[in-house]
PDB file of C-alpha atoms in Angstrom:
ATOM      1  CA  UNK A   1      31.496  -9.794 -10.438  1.00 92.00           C
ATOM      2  CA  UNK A   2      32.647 -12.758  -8.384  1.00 96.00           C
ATOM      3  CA  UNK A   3      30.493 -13.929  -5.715  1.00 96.00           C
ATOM      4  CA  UNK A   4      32.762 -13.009  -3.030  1.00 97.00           C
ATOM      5  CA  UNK A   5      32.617  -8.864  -3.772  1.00 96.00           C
ATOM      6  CA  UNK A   6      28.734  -9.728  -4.423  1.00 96.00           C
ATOM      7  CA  UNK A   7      28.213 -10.590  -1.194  1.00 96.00           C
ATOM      8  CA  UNK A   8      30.580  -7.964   0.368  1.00 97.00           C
ATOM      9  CA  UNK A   9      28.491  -5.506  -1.527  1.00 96.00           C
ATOM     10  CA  UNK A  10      24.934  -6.860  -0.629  1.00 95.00           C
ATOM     11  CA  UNK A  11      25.809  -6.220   2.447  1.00 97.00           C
ATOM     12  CA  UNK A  12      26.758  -2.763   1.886  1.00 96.00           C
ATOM     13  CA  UNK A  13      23.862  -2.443   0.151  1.00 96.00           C
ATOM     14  CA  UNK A  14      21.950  -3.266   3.244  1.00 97.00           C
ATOM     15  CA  UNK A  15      23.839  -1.247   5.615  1.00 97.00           C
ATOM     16  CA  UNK A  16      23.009   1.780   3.437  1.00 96.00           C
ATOM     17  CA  UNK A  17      19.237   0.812   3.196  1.00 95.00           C
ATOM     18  CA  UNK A  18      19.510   0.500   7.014  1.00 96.00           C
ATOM     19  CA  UNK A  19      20.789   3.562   7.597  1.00 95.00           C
ATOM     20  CA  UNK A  20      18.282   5.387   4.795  1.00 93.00           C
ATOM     21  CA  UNK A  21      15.279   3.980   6.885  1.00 91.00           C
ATOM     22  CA  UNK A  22      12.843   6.945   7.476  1.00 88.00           C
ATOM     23  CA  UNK A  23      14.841   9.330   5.794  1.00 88.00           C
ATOM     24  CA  UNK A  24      13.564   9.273   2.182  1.00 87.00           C
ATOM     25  CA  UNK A  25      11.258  12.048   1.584  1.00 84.00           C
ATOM     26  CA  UNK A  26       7.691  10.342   1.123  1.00 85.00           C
ATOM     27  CA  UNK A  27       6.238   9.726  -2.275  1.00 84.00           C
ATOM     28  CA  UNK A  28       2.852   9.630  -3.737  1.00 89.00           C
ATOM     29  CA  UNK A  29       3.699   6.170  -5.573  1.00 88.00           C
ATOM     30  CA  UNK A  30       4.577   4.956  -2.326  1.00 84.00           C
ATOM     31  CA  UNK A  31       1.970   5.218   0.178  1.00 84.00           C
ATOM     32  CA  UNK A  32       3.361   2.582   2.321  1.00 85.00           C
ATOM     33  CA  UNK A  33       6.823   4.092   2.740  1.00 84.00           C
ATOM     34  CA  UNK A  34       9.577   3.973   0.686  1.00 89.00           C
ATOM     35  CA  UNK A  35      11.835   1.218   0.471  1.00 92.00           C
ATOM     36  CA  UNK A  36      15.330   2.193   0.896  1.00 94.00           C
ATOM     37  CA  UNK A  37      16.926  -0.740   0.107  1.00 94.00           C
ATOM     38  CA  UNK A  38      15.197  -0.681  -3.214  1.00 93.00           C
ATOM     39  CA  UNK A  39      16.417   2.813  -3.538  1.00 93.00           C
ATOM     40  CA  UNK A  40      20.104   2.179  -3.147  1.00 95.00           C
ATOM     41  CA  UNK A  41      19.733  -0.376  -5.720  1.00 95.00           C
ATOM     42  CA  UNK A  42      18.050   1.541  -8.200  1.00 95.00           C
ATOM     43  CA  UNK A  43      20.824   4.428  -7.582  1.00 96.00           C
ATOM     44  CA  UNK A  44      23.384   2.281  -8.763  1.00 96.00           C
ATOM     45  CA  UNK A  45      21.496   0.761 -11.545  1.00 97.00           C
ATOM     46  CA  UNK A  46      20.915   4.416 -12.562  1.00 96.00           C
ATOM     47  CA  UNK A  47      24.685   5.064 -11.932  1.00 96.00           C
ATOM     48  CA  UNK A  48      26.314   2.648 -13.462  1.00 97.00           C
ATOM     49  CA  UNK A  49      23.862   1.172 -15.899  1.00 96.00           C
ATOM     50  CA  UNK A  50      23.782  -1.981 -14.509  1.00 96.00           C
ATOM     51  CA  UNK A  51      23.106  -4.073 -11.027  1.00 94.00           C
ATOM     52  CA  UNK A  52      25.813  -4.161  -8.866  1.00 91.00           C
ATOM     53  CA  UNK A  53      25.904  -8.179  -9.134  1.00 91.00           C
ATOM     54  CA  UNK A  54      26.613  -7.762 -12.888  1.00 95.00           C
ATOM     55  CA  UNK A  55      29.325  -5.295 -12.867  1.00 95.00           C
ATOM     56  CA  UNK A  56      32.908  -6.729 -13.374  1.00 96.00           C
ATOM     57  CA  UNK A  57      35.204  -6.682  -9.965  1.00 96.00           C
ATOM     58  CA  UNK A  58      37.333  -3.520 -11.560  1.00 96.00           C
ATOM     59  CA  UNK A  59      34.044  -1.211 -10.428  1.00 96.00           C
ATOM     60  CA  UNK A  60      34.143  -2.637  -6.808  1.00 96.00           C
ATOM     61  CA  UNK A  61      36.165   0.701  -5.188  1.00 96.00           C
ATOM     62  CA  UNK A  62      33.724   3.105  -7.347  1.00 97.00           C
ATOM     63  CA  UNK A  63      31.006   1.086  -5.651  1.00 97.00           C
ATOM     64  CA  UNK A  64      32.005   1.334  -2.498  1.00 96.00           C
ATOM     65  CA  UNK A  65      32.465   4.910  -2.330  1.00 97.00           C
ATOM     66  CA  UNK A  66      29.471   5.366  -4.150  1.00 97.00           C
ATOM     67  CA  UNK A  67      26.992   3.692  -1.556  1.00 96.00           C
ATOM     68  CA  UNK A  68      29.101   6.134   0.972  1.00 94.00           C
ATOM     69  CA  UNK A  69      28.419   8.646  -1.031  1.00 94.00           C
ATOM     70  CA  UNK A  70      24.437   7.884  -0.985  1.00 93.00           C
ATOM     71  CA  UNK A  71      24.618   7.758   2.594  1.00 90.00           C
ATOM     72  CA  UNK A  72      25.922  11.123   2.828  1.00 87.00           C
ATOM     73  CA  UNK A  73      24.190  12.687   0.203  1.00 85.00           C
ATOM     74  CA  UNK A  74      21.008  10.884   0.705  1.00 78.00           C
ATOM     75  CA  UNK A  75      20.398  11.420   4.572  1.00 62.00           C
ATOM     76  CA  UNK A  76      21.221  15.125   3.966  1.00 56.00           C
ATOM     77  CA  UNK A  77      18.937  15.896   0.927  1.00 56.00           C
ATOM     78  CA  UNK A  78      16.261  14.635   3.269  1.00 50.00           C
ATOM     79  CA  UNK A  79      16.516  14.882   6.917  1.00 42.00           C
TER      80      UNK A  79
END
């Protein structure tokens, strides 16, 4: 992926973890809290196999709506 999307979608990235903050179910392995930034990168690893910085620029829209679609999903499995 080229470094502009990259940065585009870090910051995406982000803005999901941000908005995932104390509403991820707690977690045994985590007794600190969980990290939702870490989660939202993990989901698209698991999604798509790889890390969003090492997916070619044609996956950028699937992405996108995919870290909307964690948002929505995400915050409602858990709140």
């Amino acid at each position: 992926m080229n470094d502009v999307n990259k940065k585009y979608l870090w910051k995406l990235v982000q803005s999901t973890g941000d908005y995932l903050i104390n509403k991820l179910p707690d977690h045994p392995n985590h007794p600190s809290g969980r990290n939702p930034y870490a989660h939202v990168a993990l989901k698209i690893k698991s999604n798509f196999g790889s890390s969003y910085k090492d997916l070619p620029d044609e996956k950028f829209e699937e992405i996108k709506e995919y870290l909307n679609l964690i948002k929505k999903n995400e915050a409602v499995s858990y709140t």
